[in-house]
Coordinates of C-alpha atoms in Angstrom, one line a residue:
Chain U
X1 CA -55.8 179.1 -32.7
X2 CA -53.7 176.1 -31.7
X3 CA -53.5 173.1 -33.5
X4 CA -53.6 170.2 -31.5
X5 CA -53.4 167.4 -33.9
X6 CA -54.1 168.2 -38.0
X7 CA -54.5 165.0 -39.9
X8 CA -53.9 165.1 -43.7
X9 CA -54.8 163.1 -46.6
X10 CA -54.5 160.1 -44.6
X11 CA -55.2 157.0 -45.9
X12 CA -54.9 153.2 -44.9
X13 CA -55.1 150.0 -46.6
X14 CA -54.9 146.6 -45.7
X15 CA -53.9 143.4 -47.7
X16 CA -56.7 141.4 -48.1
X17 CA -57.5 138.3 -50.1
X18 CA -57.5 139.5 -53.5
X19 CA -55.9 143.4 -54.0
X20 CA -55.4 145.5 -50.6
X21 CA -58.5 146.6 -48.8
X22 CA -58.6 150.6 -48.5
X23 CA -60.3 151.1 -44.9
X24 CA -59.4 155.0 -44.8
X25 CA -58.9 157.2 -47.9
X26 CA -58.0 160.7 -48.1
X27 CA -59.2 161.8 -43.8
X28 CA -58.1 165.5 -43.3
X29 CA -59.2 167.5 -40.4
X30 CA -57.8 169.3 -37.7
X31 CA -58.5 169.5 -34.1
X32 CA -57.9 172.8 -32.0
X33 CA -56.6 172.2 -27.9
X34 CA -58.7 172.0 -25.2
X35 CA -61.6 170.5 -27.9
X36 CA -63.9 167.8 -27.8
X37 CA -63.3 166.4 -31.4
X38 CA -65.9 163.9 -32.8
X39 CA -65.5 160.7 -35.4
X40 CA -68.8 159.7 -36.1
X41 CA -70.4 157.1 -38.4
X42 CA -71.9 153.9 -38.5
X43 CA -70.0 150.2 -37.9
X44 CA -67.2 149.4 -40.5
X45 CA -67.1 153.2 -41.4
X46 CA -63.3 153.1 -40.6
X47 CA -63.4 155.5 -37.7
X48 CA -61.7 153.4 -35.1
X49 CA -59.1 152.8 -38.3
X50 CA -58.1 156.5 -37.8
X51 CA -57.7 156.6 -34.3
X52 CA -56.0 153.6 -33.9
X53 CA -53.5 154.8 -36.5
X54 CA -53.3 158.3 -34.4
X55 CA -52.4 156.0 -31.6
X56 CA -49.9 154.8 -32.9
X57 CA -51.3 151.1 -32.8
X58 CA -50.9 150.8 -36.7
X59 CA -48.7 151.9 -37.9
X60 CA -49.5 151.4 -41.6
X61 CA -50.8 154.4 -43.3
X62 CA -49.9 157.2 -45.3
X63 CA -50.6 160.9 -44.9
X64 CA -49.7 163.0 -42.6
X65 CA -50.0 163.0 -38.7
X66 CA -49.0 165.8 -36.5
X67 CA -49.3 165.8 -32.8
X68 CA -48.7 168.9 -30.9
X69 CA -46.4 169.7 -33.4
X70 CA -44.5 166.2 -33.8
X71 CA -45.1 164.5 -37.0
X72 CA -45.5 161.1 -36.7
X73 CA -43.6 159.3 -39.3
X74 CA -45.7 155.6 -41.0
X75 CA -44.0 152.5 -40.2
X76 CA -42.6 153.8 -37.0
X77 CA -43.2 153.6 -33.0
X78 CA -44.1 156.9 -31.4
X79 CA -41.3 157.7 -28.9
X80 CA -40.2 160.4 -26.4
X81 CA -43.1 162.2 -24.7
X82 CA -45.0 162.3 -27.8
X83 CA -45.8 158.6 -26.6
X84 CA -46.8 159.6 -23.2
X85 CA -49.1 163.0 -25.0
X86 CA -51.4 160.2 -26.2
X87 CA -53.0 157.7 -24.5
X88 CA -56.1 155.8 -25.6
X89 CA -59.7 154.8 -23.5
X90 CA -60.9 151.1 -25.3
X91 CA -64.5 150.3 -26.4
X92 CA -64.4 147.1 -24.0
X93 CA -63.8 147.4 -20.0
X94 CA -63.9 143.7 -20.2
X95 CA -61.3 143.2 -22.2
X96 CA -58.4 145.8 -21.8
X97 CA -58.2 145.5 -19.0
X98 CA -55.3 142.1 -17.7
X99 CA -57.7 139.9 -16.5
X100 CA -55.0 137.9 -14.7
X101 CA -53.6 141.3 -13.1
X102 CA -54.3 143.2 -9.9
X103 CA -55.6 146.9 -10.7
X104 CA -52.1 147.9 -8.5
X105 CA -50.4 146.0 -11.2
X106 CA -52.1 147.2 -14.4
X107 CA -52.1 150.6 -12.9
X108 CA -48.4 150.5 -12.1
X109 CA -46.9 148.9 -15.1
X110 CA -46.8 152.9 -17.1
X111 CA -45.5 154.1 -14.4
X112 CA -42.6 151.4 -14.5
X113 CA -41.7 151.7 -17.8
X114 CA -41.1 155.2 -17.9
X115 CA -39.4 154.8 -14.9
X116 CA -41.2 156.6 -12.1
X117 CA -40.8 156.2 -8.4
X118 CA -43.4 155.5 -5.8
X119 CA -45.5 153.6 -7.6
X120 CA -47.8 152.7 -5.0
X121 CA -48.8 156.3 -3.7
X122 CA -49.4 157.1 -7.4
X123 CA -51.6 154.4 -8.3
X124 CA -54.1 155.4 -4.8
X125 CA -54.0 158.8 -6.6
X126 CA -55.0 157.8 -9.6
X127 CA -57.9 155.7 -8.7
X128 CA -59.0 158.3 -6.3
X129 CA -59.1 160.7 -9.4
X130 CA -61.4 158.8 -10.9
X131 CA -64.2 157.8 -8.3
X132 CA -62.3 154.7 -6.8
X133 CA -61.3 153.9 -3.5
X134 CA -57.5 153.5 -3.3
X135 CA -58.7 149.9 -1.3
X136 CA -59.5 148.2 -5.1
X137 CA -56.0 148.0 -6.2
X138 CA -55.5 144.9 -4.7
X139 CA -58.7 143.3 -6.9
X140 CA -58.6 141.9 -10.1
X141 CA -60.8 143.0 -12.8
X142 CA -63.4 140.7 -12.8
X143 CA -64.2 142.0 -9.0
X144 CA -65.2 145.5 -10.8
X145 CA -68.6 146.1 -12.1
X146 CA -68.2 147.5 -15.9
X147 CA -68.0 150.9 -15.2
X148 CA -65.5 150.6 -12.6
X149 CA -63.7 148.7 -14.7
X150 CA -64.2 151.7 -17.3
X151 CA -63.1 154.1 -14.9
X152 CA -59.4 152.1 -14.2
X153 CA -58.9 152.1 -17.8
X154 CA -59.6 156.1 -18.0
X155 CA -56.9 155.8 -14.7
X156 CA -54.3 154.0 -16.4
X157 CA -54.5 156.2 -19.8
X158 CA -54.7 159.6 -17.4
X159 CA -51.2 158.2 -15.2
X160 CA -48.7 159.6 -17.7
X161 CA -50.5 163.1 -17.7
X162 CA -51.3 163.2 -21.8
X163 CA -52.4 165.8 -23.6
X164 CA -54.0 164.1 -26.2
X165 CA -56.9 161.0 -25.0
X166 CA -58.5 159.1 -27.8
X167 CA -61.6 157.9 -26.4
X168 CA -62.7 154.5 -28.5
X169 CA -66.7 154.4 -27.8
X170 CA -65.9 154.6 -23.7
X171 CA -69.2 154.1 -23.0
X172 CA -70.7 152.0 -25.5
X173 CA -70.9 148.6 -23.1
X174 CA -72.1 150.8 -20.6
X175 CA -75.8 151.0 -18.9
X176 CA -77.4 154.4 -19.5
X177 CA -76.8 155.4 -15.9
X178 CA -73.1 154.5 -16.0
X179 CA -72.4 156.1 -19.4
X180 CA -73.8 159.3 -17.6
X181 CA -71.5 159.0 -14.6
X182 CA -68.1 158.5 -17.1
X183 CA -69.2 161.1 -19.7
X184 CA -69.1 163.4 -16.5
X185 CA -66.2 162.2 -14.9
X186 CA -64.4 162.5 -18.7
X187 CA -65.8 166.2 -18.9
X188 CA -64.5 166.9 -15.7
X189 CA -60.9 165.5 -16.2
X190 CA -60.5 167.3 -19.5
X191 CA -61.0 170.4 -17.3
X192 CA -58.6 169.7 -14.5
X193 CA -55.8 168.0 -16.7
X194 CA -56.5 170.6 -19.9
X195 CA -56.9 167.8 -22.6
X196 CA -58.2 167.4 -26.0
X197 CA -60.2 164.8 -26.8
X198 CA -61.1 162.7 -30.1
X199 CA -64.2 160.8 -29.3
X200 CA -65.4 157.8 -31.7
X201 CA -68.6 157.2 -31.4
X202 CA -71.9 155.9 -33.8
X203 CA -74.0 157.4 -30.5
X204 CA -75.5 160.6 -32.1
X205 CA -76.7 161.6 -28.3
X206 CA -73.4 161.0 -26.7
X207 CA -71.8 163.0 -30.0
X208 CA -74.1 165.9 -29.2
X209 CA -73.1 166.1 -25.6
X210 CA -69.8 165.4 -25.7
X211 CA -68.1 166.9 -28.7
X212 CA -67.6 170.7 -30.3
X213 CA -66.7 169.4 -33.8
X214 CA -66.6 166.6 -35.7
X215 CA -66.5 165.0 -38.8
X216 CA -69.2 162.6 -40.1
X217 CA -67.6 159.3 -41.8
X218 CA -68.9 157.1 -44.9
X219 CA -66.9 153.8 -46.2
X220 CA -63.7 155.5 -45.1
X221 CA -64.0 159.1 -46.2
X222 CA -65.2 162.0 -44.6
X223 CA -68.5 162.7 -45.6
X224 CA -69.6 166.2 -43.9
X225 CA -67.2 167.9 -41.5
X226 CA -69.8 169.1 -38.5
X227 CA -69.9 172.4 -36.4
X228 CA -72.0 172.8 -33.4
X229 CA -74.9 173.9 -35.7
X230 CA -75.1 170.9 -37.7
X231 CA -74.4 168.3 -34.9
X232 CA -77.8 169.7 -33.4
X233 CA -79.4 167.9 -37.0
X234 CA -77.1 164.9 -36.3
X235 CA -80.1 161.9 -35.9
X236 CA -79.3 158.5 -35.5
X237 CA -80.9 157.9 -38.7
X238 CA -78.4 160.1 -40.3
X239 CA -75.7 158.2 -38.6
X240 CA -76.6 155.3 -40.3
X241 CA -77.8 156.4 -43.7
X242 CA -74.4 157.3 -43.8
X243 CA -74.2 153.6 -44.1
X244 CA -76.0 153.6 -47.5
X245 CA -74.5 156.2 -49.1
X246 CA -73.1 155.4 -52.0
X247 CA -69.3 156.4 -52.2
X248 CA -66.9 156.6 -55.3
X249 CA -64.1 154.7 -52.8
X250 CA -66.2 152.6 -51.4
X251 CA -64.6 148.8 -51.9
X252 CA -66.6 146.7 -49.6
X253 CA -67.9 143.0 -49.6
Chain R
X1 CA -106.5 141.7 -16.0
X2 CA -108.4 139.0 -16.8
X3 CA -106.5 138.3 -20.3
X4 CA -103.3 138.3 -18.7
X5 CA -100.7 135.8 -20.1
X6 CA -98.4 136.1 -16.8
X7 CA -99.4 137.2 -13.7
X8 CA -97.1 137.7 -11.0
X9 CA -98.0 138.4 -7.3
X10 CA -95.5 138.9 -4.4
X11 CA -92.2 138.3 -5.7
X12 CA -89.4 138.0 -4.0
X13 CA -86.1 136.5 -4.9
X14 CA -83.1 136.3 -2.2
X15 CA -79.6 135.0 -2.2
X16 CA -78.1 133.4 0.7
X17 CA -75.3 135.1 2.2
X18 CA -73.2 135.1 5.7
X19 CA -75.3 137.4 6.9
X20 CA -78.5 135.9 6.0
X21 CA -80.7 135.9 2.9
X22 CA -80.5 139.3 1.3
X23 CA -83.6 139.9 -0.9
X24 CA -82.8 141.5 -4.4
X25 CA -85.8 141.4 -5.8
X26 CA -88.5 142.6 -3.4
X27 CA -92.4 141.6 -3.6
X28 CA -92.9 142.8 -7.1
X29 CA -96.0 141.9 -9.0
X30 CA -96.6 142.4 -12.3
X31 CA -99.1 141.2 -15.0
X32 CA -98.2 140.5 -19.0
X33 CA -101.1 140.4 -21.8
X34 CA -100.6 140.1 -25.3
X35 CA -98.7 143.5 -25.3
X36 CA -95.2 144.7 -24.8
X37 CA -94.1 145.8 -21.2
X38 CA -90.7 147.1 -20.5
X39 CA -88.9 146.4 -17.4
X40 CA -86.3 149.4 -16.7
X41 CA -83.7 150.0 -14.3
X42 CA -80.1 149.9 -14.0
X43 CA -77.2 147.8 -12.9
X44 CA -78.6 145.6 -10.0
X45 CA -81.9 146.8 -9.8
X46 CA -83.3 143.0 -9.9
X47 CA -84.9 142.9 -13.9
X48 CA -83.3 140.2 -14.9
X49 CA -83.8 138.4 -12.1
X50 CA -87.2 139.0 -12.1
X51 CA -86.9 138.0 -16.4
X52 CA -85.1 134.7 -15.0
X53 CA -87.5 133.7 -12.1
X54 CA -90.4 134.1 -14.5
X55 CA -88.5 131.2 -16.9
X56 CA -87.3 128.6 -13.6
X57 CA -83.6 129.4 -14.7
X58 CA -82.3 131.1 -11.2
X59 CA -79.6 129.0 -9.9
X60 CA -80.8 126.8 -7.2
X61 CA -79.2 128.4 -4.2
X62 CA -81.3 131.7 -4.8
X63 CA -84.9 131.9 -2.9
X64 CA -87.7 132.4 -5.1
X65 CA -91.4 133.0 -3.2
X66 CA -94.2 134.7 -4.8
X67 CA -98.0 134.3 -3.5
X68 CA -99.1 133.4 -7.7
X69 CA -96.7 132.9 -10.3
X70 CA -99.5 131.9 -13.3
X71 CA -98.6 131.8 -16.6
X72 CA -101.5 130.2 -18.7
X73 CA -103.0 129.1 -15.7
X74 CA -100.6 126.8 -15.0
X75 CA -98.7 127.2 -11.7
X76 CA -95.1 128.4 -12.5
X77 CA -94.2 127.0 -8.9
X78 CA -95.4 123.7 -8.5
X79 CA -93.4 123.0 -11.9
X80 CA -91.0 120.1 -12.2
X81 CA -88.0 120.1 -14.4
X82 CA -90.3 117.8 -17.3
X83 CA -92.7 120.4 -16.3
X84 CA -90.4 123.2 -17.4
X85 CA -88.4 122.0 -20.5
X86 CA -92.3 121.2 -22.1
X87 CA -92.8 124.9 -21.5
X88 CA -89.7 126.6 -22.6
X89 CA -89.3 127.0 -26.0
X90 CA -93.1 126.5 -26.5
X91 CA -95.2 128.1 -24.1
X92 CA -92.4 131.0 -23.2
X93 CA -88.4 131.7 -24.8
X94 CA -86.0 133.9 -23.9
X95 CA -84.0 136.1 -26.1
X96 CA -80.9 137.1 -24.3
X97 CA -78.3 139.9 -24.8
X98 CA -75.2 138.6 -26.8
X99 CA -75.7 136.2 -29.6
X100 CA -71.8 135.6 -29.4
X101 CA -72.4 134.1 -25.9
X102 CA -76.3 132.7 -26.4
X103 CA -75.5 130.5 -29.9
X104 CA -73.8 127.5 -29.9
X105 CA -70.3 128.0 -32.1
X106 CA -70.2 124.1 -32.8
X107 CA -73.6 124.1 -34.0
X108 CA -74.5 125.2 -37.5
X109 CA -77.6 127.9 -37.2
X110 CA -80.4 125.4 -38.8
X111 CA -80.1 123.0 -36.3
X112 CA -80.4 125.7 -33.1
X113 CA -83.4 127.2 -35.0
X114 CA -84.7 123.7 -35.2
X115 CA -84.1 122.8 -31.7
X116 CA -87.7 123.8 -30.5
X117 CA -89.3 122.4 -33.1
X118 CA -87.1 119.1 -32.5
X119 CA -88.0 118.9 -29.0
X120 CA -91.7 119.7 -29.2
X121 CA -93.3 118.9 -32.3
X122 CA -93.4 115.7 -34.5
X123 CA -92.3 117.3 -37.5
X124 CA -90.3 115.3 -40.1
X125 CA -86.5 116.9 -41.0
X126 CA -88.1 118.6 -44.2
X127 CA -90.9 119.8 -42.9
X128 CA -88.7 121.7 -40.0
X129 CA -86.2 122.3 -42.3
X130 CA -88.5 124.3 -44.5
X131 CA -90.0 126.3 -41.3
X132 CA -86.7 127.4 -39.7
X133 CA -86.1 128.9 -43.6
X134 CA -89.5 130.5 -43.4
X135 CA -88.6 131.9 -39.7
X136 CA -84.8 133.1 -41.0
X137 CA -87.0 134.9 -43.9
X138 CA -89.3 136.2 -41.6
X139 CA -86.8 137.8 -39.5
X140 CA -85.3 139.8 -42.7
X141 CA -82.0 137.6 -42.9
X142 CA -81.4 137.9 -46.8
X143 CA -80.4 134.7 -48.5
X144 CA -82.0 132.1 -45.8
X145 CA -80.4 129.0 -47.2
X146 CA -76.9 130.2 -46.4
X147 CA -77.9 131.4 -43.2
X148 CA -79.2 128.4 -42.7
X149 CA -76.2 126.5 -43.3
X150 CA -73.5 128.8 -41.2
X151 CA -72.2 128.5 -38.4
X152 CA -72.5 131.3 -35.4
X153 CA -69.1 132.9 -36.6
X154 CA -69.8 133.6 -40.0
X155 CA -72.6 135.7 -38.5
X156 CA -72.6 139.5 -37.6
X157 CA -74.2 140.3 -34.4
X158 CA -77.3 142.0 -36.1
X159 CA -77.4 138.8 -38.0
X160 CA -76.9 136.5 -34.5
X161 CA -79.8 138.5 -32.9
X162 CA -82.2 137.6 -35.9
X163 CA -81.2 134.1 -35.9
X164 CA -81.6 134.6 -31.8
X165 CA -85.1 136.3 -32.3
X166 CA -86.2 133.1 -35.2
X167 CA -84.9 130.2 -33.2
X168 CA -87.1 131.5 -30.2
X169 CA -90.2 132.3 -32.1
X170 CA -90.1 129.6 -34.0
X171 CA -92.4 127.7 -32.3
X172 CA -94.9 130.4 -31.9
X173 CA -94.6 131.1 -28.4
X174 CA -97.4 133.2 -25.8
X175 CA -94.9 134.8 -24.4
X176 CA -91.2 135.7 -25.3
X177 CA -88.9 137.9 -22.3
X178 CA -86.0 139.4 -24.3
X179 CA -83.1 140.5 -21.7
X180 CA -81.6 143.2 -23.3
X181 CA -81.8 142.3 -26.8
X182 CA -80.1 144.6 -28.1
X183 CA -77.3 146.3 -26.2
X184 CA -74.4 144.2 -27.6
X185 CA -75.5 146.1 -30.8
X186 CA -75.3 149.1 -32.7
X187 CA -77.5 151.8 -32.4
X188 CA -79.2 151.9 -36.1
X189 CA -79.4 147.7 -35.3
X190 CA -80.9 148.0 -32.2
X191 CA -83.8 150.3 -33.3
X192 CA -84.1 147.3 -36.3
X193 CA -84.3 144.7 -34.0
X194 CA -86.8 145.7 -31.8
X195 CA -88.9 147.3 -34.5
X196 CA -88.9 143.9 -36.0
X197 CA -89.8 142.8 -32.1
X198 CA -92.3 144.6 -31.8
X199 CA -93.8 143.8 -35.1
X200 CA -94.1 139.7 -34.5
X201 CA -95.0 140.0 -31.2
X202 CA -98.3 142.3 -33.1
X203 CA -98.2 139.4 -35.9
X204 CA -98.4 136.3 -33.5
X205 CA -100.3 137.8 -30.9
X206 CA -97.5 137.3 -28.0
X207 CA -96.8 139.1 -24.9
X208 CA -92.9 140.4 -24.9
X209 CA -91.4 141.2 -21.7
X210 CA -88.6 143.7 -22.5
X211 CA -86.1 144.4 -20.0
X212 CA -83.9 147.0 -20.3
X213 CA -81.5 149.9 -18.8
X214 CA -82.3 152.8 -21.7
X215 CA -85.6 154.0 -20.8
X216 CA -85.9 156.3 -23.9
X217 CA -85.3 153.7 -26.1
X218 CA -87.9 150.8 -24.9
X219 CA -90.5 153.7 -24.4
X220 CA -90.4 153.7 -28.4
X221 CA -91.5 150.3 -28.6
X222 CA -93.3 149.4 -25.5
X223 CA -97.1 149.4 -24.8
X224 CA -96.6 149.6 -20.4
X225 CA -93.4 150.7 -18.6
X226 CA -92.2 149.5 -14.9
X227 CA -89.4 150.9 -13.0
X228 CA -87.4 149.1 -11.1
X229 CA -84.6 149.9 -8.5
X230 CA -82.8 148.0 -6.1
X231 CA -85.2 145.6 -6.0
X232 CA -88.6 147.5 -6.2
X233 CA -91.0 148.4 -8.8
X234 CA -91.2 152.3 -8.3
X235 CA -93.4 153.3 -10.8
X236 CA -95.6 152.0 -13.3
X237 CA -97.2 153.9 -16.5
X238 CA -98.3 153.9 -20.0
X239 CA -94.8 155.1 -22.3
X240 CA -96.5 157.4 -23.8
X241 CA -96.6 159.4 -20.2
X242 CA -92.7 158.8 -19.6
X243 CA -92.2 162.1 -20.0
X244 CA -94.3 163.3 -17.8
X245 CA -92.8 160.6 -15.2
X246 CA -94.0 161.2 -11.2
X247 CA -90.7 160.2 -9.2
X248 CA -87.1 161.3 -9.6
X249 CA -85.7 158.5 -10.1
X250 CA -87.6 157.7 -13.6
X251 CA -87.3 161.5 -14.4
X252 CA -83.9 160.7 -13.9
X253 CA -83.1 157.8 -15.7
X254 CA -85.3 159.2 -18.5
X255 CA -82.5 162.3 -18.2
X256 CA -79.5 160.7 -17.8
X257 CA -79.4 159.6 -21.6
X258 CA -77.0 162.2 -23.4
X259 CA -78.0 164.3 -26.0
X260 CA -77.3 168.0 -28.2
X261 CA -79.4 169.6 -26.0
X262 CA -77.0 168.5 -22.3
X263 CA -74.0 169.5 -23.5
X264 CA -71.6 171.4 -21.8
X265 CA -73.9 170.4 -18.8
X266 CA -73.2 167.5 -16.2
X267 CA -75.7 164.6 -16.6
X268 CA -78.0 163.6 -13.9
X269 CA -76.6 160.5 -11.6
X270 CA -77.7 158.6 -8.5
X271 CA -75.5 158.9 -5.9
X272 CA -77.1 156.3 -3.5
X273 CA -77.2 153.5 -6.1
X274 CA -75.9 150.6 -4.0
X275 CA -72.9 149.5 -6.1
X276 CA -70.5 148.7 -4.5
X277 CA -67.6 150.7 -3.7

């Protein structure tokens, strides 16, 4: 069994008006390629803290990350094509999106930076391989509905090929009919482009679909690591008595 | 019904565009007692539409025609603006979806749950004071006073919602249309919310149109269902039947939410929506 990202003893803190706030103490799980890997818990439960820090978008934790084999080192930038092996999918299609920018631009601007040629005939690809007629590059965001909008962001993240796609509740501003169109158009991707996924989400429904394994997360700990048998006992109640749970590191307000 | 709070007959709402009026809500009727109905339907379908023409709040260059539009007995159409602003927030409210965007954030939250009771009782500032404290308590905000004295941003959105859900019922409207209540929140706080919904509109004896896109959810809470889609009611029932829905499109939306049981499967989607592409 491959590894595809282990995650050890990871913790994060942040300074806060009296001592540091600990948001994430002690994480450890690993998550095998070509998975569906779940973070799970109720609001404030830090799971967006972990991915955000497996992203590479804080940088201030301590543990240990590895990658497809690359350790990421705390305090640094991920570099190289570890950079381009992950790419991240945002909660809000409203806002990550450039609401000044074309889709051609906010589509193309990856693609520039790492230096790759014909732009244009890459961007039509890419929104064709998510649903879109190549004709909506030339819009501007607010001309999308919200899950076209969604489905842009899945095309920019999916431009540099990754391996790795952190998916940060992609559906969670979505109507039900929508969030059924992306989960499938996300399930089908994986497929073609042989990705793993880590999927945060307090949806116990879209959890059960979506993911193999998981880990269940309380005040920044893990608090049950989940198989396939016991996400079919995951309840939305559970979800959120994980809320309530009453937990040794728990340093709250 | 003869009890009926709102009754709607023939409604049709259309927007002028180059090619003429194109109708997006189309002849719908639809009656409202002291119960809860949900309105269901996705993106477009013409629910909050039909949730706006209900309060007078379309903007002017969309059509509204309906053969009765009754609420109360009073005729919804003939009404002038006076006519209007003596009914909202006393006859009718309207909880909408985002507290972030519905709340004022130059406005501490006393005076917004006061507003009603400002504009359309005589009151004096204590007396009002003391009944928006009574409403904050009523809709399970611990520690009212501070509440009382925030403003929007010190709020979470669980917290905005309730102060939403007390500024409109304040007044102890007949009948309250919540659009979407609760989809900028979680999902634990959205089954609190409309519990606590659901239990006022029981304790004041309201009617509460619900409108909605997650049919599992509102069939929980609601007394009646209608579907729309694109414009049309397609089918009406009881909730408690929603499982045993007649057309595909309601088996379908009923489907399409995710769950242990679909994975590894591909969920159920409309093809012929009418978004556009």
């Amino acid at each position: 069994m491959t590894s595809a990202v282990s995650v050890e003893q990871l913790s994060i803190s942040f300074p806060s008006a009296k001592t540091r706030f600990t948001a994430v103490s002690d994480v450890t799980f690993s998550v095998e390629e070509g998975q569906t890997f779940g973070l799970i818990g109720p609001s404030g439960c830090g799971k967006t803290t972990v991915l955000r820090a497996i992203a590479g978008l804080n940088t201030g934790w301590t543990g240990l990350i590895d990658i497809f084999g690359a350790k990421l080192e705390p305090g640094r930038k991920i570099t190289g094509d570890t950079r381009r092996n992950i790419q991240m999918v945002f909660q809000d299609p409203y806002s990550s999106l450039h609401p000044r920018h074309r889709i051609a631009h906010i589509l193309g601007e990856p693609l520039k930076v790492h230096g790759a040629e014909g732009i244009d005939a890459a961007v039509g690809i890419a929104l064709d391989r998510v649903g879109l007629s190549p004709a909506l590059a030339g819009r501007y965001p607010h001309q999308l509905s919200g899950g076209q909008r969604q489905r842009v962001a899945i095309a920019r993240a999916l431009l540099l090929k990754p391996k790795l796609l952190l998916l940060d509740e992609p559906t969670s501003a979505l109507d039900v009919t929508v969030q059924a169109e992306i989960l499938n158009l996300l399930n089908d991707l994986k497929a073609s482009h042989r990705m793993t996924f880590i999927l945060v989400s307090h949806d116990a429904g879209v959890i059960g679909h979506m993911c193999d394994r998981g880990v269940l997360m309380s005040h920044g700990r893990i608090a049950r690591a989940l198989d396939r048998a016991a996400l079919s006992e995951l309840t939305e109640d559970a979800v959120e008595a994980a809320a309530w749970d009453e937990t040794p590191g728990y340093r709250g307000n | 019904m003869t009890d009926a709070l709102l009754t709607v007959e023939d409604l049709t709402i259309s927007f002028p565009s180059d090619n003429g009026p194109v109708p997006v809500v189309k002849s719908i009727s639809l009656t409202v007692a002291r119960e809860i109905v949900a309105v269901v339907g996705e993106s477009g379908s013409g629910k909050s539409l039909t949730g706006r023409a209900i309060m007078g709040l379309l903007p002017c260059r969309a059509h509204v025609r309906a053969s009765r539009m009754l609420f109360e007995g009073i005729d919804l159409q003939t009404l002038g603006p006076a006519g209007w602003n003596g009914l909202r927030g006393s006859g009718m409210g309207l909880i909408l979806q985002d507290p972030k965007f519905s709340l004022n954030p130059a406005h501490r939250v006393g005076r917004q749950v006061e507003e009603a009771l400002l504009l359309h009782t005589k009151l004096s500032a204590r007396e009002r004071k003391q009944r928006a404290l009574d409403m904050l308590a009523r809709v399970g905000l611990p520690d009212p006073e501070r509440v009382y004295a925030s403003y929007p941003a010190a709020l979470s959105g669980g917290m905005g919602q309730r102060v939403m859900i007390a500024a409109m019922l304040i007044n102890r409207p007949m009948l309250i249309i919540a659009d979407e209540p609760t989809s900028a929140l979680d999902r634990g706080l959205q089954d609190q919310v409309l519990t606590l919904l659901r239990s006022l509109t029981e304790e004041f004896g309201m009617g509460l149109l619900l409108i909605s896109h997650d049919l599992q959810q509102v069939s929980r809470y609601a007394d009646r269902v209608i579907v729309m889609r694109q414009g049309e009611i397609v089918e009406r029932l009881p909730a408690s039947e929603l499982a045993q829905a007649q057309t595909a499109y309601t088996r379908g939306l009923w489907a399409a939410r995710p769950s242990f049981a679909t994975y590894g499967t591909r969920l159920p989607v409309f093809e012929d929506s009418g978004r556009p592409s």
